[in-house]
Coordinates of C-alpha atoms in Angstrom, one line a residue:
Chain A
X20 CA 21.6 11.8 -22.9
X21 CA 19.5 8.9 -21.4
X22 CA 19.4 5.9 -23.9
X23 CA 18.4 3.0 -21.8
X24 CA 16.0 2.7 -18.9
X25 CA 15.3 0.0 -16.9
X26 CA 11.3 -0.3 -16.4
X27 CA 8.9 -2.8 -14.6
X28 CA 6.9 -4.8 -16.9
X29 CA 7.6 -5.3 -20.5
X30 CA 6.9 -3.0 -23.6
X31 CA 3.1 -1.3 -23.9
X32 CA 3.3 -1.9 -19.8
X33 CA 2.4 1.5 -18.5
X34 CA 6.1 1.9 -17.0
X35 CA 7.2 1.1 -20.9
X36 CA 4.7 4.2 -21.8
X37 CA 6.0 6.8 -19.0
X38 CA 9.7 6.3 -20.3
X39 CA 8.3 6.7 -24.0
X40 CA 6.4 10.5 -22.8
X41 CA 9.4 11.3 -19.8
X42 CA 12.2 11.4 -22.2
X43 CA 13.4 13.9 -25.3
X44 CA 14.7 11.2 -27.0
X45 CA 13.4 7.7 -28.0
X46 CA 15.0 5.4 -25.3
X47 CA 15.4 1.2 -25.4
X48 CA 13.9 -0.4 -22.1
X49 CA 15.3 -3.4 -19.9
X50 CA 12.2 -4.9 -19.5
X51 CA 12.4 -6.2 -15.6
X52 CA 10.2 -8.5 -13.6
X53 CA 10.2 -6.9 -10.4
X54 CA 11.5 -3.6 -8.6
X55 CA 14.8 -5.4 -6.7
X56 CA 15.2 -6.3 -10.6
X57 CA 14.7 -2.2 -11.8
X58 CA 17.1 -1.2 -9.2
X59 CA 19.7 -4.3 -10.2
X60 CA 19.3 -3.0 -13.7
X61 CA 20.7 0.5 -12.4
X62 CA 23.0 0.0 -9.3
X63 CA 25.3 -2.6 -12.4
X64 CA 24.8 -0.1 -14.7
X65 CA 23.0 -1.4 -17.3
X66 CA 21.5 1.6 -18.0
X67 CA 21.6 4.8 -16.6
X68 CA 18.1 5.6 -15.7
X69 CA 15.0 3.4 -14.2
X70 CA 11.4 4.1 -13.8
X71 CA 9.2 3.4 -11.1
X72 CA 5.7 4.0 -9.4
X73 CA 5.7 5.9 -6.5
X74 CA 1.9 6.2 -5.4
X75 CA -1.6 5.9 -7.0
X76 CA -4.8 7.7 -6.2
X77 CA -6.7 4.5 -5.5
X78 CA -4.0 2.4 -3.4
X79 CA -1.5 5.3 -1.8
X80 CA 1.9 5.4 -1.7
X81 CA 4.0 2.3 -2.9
X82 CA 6.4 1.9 0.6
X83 CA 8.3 -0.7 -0.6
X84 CA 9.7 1.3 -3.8
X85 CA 10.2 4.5 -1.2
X86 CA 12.5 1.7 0.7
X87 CA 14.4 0.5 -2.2
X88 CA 15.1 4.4 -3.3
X89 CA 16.4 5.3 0.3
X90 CA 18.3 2.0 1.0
X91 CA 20.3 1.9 -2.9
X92 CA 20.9 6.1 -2.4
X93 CA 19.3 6.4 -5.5
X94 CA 17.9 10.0 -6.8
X95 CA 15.1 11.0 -8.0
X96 CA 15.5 13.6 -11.5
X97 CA 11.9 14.1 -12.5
X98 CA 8.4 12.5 -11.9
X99 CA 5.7 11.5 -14.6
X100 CA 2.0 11.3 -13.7
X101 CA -0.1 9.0 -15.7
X102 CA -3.7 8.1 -15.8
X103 CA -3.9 4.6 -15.8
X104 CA -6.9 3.2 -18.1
X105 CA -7.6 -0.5 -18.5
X106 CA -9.0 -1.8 -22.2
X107 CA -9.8 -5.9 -23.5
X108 CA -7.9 -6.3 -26.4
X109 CA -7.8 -9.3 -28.8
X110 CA -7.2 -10.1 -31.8
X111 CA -8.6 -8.0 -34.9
X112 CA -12.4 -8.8 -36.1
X113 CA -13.6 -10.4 -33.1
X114 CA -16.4 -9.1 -31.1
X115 CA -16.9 -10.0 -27.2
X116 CA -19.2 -12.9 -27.2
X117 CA -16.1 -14.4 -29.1
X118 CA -13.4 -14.1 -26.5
X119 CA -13.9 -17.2 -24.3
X120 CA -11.3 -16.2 -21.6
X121 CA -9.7 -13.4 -20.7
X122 CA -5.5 -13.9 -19.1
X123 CA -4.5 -10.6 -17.0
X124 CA -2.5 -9.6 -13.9
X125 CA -4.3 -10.4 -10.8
X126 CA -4.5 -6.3 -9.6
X127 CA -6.0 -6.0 -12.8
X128 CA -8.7 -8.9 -13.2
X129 CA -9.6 -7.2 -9.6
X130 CA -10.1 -3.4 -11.2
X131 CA -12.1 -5.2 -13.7
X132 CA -14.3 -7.5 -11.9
X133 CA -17.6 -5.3 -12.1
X134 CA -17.2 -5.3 -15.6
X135 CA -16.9 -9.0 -16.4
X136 CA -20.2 -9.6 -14.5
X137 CA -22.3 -8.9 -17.6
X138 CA -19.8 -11.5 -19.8
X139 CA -20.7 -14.4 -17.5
X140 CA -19.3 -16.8 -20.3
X141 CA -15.7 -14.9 -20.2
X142 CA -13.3 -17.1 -17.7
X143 CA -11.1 -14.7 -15.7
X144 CA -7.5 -16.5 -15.6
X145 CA -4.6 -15.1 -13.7
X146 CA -1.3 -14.5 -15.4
X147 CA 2.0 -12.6 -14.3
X148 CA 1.4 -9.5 -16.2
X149 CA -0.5 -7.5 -18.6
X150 CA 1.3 -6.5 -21.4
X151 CA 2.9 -9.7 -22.0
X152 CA -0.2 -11.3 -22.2
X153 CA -0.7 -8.6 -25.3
X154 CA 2.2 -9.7 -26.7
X155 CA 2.0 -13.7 -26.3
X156 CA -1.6 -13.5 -28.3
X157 CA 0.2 -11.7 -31.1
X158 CA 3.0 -13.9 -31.3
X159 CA 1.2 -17.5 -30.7
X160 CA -1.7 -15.7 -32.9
X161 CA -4.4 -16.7 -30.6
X162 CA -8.4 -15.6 -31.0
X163 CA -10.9 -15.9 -28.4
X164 CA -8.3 -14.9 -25.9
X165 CA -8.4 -11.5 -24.2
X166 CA -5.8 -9.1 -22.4
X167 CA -6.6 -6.2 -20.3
X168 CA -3.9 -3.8 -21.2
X169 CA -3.2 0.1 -22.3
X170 CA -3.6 1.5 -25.4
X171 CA -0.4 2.1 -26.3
X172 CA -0.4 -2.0 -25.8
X173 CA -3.1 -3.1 -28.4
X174 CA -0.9 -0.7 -31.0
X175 CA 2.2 -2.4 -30.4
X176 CA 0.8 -5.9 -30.7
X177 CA -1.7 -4.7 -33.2
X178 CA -4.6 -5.8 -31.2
X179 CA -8.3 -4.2 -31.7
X180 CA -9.6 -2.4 -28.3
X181 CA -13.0 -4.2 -27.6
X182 CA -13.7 -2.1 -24.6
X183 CA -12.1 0.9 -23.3
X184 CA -11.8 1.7 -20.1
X185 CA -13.0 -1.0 -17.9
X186 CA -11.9 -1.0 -14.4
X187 CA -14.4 0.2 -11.9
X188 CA -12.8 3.4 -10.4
X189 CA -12.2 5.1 -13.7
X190 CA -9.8 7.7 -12.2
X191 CA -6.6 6.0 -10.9
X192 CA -3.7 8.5 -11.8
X193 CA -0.5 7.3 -10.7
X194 CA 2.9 8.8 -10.4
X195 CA 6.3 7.7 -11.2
X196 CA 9.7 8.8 -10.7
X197 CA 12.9 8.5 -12.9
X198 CA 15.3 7.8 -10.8
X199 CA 19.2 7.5 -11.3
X200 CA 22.6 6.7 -9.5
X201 CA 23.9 9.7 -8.7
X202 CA 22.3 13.4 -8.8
X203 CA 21.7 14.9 -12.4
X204 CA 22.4 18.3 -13.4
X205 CA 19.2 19.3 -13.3
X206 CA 19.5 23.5 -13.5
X207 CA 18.5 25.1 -10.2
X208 CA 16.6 27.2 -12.4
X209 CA 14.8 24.2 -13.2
X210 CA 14.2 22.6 -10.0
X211 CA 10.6 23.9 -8.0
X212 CA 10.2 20.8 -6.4
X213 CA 11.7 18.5 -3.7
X214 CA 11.3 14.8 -2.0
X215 CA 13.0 14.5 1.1
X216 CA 13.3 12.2 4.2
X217 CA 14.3 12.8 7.8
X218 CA 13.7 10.8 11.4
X219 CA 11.8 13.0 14.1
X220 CA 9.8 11.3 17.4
X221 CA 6.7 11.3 18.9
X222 CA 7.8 13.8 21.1
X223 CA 5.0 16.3 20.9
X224 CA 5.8 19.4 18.5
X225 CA 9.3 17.7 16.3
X226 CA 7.2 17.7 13.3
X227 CA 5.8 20.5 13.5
X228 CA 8.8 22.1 14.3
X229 CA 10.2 20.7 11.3
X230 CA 6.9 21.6 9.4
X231 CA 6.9 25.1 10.7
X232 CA 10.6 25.5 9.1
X233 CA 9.5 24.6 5.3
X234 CA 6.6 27.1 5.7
X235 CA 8.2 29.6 6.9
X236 CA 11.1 29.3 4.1
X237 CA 7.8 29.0 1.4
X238 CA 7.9 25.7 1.0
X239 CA 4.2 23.9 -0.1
X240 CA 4.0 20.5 1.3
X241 CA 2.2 18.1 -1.4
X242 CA 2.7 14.8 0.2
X243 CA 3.0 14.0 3.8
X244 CA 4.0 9.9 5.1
X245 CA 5.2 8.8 8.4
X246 CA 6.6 5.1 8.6
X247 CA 7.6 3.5 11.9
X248 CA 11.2 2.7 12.5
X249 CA 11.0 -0.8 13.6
X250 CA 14.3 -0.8 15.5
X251 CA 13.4 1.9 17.2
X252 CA 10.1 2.5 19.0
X253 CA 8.3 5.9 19.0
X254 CA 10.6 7.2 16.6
X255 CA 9.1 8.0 12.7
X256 CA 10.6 8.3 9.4
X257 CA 8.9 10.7 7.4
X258 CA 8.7 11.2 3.6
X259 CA 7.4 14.9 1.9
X260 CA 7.4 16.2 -0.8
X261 CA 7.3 19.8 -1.3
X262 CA 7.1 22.2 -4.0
X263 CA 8.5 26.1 -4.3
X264 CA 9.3 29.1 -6.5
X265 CA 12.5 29.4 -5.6
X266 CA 15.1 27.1 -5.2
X267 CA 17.2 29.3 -3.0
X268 CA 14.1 28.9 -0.9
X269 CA 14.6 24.9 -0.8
X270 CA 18.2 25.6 -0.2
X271 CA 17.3 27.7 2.6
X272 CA 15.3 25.0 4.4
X273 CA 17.7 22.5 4.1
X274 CA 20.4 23.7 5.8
X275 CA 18.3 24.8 8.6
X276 CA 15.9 21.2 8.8
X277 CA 19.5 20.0 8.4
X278 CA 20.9 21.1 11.9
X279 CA 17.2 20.3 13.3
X280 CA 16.4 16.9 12.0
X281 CA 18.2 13.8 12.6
X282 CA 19.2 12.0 9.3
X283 CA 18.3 14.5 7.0
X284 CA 18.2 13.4 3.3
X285 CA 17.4 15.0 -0.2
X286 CA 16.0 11.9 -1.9
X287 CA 15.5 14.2 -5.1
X288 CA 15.4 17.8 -6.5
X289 CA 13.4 18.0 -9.4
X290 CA 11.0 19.9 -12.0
X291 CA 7.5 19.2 -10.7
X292 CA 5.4 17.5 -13.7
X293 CA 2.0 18.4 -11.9
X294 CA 0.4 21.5 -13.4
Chain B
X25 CA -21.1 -7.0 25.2
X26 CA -19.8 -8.5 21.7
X27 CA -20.7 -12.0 20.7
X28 CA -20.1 -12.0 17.2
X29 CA -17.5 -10.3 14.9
X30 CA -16.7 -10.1 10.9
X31 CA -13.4 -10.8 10.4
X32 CA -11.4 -10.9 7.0
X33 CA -10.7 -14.7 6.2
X34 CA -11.3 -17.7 7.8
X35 CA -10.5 -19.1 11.2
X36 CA -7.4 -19.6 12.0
X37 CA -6.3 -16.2 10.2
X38 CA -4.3 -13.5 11.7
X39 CA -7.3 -11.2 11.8
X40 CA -9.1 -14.6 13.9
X41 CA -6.5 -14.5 16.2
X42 CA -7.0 -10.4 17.1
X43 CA -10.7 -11.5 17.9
X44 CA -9.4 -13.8 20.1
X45 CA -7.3 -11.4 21.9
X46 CA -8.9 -8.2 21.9
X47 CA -12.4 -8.9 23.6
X48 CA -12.1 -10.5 27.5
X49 CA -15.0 -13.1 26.6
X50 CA -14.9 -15.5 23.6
X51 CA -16.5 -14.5 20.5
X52 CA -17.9 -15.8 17.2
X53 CA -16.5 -15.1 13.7
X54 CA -18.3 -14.2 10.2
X55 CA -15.6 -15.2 8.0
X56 CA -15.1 -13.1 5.1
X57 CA -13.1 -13.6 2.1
X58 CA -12.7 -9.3 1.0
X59 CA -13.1 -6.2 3.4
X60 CA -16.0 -5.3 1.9
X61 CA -17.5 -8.1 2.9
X62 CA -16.4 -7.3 6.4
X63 CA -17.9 -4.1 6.3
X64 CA -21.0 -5.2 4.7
X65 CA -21.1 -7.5 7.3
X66 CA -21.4 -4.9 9.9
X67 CA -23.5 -2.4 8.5
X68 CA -26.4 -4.7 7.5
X69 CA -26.0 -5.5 11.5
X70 CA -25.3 -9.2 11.2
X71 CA -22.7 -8.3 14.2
X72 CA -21.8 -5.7 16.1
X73 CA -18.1 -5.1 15.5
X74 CA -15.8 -5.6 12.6
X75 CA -11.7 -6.4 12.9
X76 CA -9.7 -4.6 9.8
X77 CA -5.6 -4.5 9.0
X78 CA -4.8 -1.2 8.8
X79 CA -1.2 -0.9 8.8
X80 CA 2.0 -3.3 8.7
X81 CA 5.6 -2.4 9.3
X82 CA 6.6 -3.5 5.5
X83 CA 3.9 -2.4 3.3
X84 CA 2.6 0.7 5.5
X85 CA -0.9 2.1 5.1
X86 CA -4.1 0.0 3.6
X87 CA -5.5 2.9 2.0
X88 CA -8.7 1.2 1.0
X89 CA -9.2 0.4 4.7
X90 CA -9.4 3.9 5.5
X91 CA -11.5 4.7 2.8
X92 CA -13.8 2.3 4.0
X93 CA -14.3 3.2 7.6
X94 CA -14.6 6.7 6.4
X95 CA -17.3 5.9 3.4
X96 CA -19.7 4.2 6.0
X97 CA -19.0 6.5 9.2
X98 CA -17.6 3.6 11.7
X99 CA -15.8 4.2 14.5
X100 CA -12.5 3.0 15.6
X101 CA -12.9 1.7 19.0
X102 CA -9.9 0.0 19.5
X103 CA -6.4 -1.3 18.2
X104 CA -4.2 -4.5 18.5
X105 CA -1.0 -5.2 17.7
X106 CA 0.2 -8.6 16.2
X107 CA 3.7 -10.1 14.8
X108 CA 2.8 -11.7 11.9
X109 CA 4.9 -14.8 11.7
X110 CA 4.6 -17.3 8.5
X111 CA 5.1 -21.0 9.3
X112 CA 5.2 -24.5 7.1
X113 CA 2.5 -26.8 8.0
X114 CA 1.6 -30.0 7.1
X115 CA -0.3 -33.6 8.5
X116 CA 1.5 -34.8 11.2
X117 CA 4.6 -37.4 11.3
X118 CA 5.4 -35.9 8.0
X119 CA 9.0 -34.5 7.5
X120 CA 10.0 -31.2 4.9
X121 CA 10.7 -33.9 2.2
X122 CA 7.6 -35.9 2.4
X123 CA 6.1 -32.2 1.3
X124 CA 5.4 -32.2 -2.5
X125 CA 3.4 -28.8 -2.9
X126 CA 3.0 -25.6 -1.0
X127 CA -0.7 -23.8 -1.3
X128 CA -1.1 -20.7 -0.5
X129 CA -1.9 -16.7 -0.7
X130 CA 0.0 -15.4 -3.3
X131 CA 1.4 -12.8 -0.9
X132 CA 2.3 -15.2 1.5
X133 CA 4.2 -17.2 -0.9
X134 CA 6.0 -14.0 -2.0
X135 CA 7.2 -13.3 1.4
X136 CA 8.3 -16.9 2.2
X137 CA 9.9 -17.1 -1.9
X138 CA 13.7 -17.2 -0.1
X139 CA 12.9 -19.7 2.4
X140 CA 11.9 -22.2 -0.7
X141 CA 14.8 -21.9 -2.7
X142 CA 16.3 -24.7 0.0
X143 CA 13.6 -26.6 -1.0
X144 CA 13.8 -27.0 -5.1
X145 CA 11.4 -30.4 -4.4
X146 CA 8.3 -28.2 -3.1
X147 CA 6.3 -26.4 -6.1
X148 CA 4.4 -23.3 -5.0
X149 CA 1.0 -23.0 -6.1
X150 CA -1.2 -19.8 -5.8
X151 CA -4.5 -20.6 -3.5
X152 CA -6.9 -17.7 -2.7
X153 CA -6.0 -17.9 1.7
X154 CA -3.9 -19.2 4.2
X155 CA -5.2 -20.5 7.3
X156 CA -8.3 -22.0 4.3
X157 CA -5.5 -24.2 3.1
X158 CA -4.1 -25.3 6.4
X159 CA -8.6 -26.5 7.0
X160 CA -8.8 -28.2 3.9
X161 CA -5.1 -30.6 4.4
X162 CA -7.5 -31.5 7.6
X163 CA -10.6 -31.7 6.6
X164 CA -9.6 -33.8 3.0
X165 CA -6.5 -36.0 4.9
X166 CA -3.9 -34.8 2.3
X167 CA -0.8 -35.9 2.7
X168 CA 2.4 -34.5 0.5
X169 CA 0.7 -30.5 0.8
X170 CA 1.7 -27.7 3.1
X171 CA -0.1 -24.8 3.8
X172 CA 2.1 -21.8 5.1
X173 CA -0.3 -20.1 7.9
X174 CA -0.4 -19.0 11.8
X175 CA 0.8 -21.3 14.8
X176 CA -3.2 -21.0 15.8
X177 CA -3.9 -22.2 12.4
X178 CA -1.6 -25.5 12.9
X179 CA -3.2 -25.5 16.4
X180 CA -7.0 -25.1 15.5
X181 CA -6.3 -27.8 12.5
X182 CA -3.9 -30.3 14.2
X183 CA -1.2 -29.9 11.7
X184 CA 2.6 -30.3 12.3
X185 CA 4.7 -27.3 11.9
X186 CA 7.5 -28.5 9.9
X187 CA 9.2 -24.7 10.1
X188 CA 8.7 -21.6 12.0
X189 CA 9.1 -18.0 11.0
X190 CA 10.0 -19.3 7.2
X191 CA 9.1 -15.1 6.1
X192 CA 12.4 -12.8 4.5
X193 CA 11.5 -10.0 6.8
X194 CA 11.5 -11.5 10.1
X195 CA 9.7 -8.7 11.9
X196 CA 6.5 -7.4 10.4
X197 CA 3.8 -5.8 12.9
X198 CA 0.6 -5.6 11.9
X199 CA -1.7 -3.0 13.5
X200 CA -5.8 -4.0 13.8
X201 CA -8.6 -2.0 14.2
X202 CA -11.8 -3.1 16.2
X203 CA -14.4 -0.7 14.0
X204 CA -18.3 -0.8 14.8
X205 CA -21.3 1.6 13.4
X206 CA -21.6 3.7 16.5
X207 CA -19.4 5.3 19.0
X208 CA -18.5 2.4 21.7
X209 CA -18.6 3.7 25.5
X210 CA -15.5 3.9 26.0
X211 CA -14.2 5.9 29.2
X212 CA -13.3 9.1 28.9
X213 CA -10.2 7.6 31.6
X214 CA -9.3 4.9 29.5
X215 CA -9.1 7.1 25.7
X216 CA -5.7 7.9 25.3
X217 CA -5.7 7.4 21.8
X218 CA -7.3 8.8 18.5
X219 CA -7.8 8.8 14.7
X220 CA -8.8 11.7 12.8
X221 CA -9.1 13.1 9.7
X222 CA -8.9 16.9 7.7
X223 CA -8.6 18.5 5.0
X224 CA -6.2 21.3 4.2
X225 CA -4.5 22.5 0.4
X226 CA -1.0 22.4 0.1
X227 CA -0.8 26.1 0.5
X228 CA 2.2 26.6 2.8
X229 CA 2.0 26.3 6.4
X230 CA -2.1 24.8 6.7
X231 CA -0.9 21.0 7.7
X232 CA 2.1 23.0 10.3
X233 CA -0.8 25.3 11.8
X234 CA -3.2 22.5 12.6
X235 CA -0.2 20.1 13.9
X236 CA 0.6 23.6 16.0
X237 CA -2.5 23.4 17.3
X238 CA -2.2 19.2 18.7
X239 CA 1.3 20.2 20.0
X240 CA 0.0 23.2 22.4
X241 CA -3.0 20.4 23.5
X242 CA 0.2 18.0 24.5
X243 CA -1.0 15.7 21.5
X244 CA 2.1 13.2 20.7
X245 CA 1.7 12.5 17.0
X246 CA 1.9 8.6 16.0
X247 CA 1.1 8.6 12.4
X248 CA 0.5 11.0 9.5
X249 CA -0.8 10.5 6.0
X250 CA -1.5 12.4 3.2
X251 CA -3.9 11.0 0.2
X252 CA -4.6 13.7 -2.6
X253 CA -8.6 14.6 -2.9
X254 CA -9.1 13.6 -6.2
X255 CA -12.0 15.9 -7.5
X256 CA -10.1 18.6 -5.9
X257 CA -6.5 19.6 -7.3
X258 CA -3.8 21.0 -4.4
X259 CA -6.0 19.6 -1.6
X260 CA -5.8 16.9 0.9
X261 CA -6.9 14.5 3.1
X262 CA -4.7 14.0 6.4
X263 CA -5.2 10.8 8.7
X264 CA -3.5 11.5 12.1
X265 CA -3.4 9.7 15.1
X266 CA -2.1 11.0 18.6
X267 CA -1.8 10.0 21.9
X268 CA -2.4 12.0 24.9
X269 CA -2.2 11.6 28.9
X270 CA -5.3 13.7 29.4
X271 CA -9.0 13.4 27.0
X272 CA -9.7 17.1 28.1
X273 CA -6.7 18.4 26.0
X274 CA -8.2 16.3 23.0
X275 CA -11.1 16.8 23.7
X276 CA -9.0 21.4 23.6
X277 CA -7.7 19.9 20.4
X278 CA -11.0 19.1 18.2
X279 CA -12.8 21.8 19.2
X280 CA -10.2 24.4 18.1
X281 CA -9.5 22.1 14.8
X282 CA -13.3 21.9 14.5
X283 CA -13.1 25.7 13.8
X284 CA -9.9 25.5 11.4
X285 CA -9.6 22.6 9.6
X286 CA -12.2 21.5 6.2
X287 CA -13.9 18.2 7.4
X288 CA -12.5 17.6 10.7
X289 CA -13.6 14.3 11.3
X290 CA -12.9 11.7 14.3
X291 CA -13.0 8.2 13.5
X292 CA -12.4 6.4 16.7
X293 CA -11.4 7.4 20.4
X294 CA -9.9 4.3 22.2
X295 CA -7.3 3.2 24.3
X296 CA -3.6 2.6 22.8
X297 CA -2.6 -0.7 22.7
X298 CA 1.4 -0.3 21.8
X299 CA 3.3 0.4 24.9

């Protein structure tokens, strides 16, 4: 059983929130900084288990965290998706017209910037994160300040919600992994999805060859991603995802992509969260 | 032939010095501070081409750049390649401890954080671009500040480079795109190169059947994507490019795509630039 997680961001952050739903049990969080800090967390074994966005609908996939899971040989158990929703919080019984400024994370004072333009007397004021700024107006007990920040956020730090849902692309669903050191024993039975890496080049045909294989062992592809191999010119890393019935199916593929491909690595074998 | 073009920051920048490069005569810049200004820019006809970051070796894909160009229609009509390379800048006969405080892009200061920790003296502080910081030490005399920025920045502004390549990753390629609103004439002999985009559902073997298709046209594949279609569950939006020896088996390609793929879409035909 899982009863510590490293996560990026601190409590009511929306990593805090996916290891709050992922999990059977209640779990305690290392709240970290940064993703090198989320992997340190793991790879020292402070915990056993670390959370961290993979892709979003609005931005695409998050390369960097793909890197980290690849270079560290972590795994990936399971995947969360989340539907990330931006609210003002403050302090109870205030209305707008009393929140003078408004502290967030950058990325987030930018979702929100159509929105501020009809409170022209609200200053917009960069801070590191958005959940902390939650928590520092609860703790210093500060009014006419305002965080942007989930739900689950304004309950912890019992803030009142002044508006819900205020970034300007209202659908941005984003997906994270739980990712550990080694492989868990997930039960084959369990497992109808896959996320897996290999090197092919631009040789006409490799990836479709490759391509050609999964489908014809049944294999859906949900998530296609070529990245350049700086060292090497013309030749691509690729990251897919791919979903099945069968796991004997997956197995199938594998050992056949496996003789094909060059580098050929199961990054995770999991249940797939996405109904 | 193009006199003016909308670049994303100011001059000086790293998208400045593409519009240097990329055209034969000497252009004219709108400098813009967001993409969408850059693409405002071009569709309201204030110039006749546009310069966009579209990929880089460390962070992959801009998504929102290729939601753009395929939003207002434009068309990719060429592509340049650039080293990005971060260096400390500063009024001249200045040494590195005469340098007090370091403004710059917040991602810039990010990359460069390793480089700094020599330097315990310098405090970083967060400035909205690069090249904009490296005008105003010139334009105000400020001695004591460094702006971290491109060699043609320290060029254009007369400032000292006080040290080259300070970035962690040493090698980060950036690939630009020279977008307008209407197909340029380019060649059919010089197009070697193209970017498209379709749509297929995750069902298995629809992405393998279409790359089938490039492979028998002797399309060499450079770069794939997938970005899930929001409004639609299970189906996707592919961006491709290829490279070919001959436009007539491209030219094979679309046509018999045209037919199979949902949305088959070019958005640019031009001459590869990476050799």
């Amino acid at each position: 059983m899982i009863n510590k997680v490293a996560i990026q961001g601190v409590i009511g952050s929306f990593h805090h929130i996916v290891s709050q739903e992922f999990f059977s049990n209640p779990v305690d969080v290392i709240e970290c900084m940064t993703f090198d800090r989320v992997v340190d967390a793991l790879i020292t074994k402070e915990c056993d288990a670390a959370i961290m966005a993979l892709e979003n609908s609005i931005a695409g996939s998050i390369i960097p965290n793909y890197a980290l899971i690849d270079k560290y040989g972590l795994h990936i158990v399971g995947e969360h998706y989340l539907d990330i929703q931006h609210n003002l919080m403050g302090l109870p019984n205030q209305n707008i017209e009393d929140i003078k400024e408004v502290y967030s994370h950058p990325m987030a004072l930018l979702q929100c910037k159509a929105f501020f333009k009809q409170y022209p007397h609200i200053k917009l004021v960069e801070d590191k994160d958005t959940a902390e700024v939650a928590r520092r107006i609860q703790e210093k007990n500060i009014p006419g300040i305002g965080a942007i920040a989930s739900v689950k956020a304004a309950e912890i730090f019992e803030l009142d919600i002044l508006a819900h849902s205020i970034q300007t692309i209202k659908h941005n669903e984003t997906r994270f992994v739980i990712v550990k050191r080694k492989n868990a024993e997930v039960l084959e039975s369990e497992i109808n999805k896959a996320s897996v890496k290999f090197e092919a080049n631009h040789k006409r045909g490799s990836l479709a060859t490759i391509l050609n294989v999964m489908s014809d062992c049944k294999l859906n592809l949900t998530k296609i991603q070529s990245l350049p191999i700086v060292e090497t010119p013309w030749k691509y890393a690729f990251f897919v995802d791919v979903t099945f019935e069968n796991y004997l199916d997956f197995k199938k593929a594998k050992s056949v992509i496996d003789i094909m491909g060059d580098d050929f690595k199961v990054l995770g074998e999991y249940k797939n969260a996405k109904i």
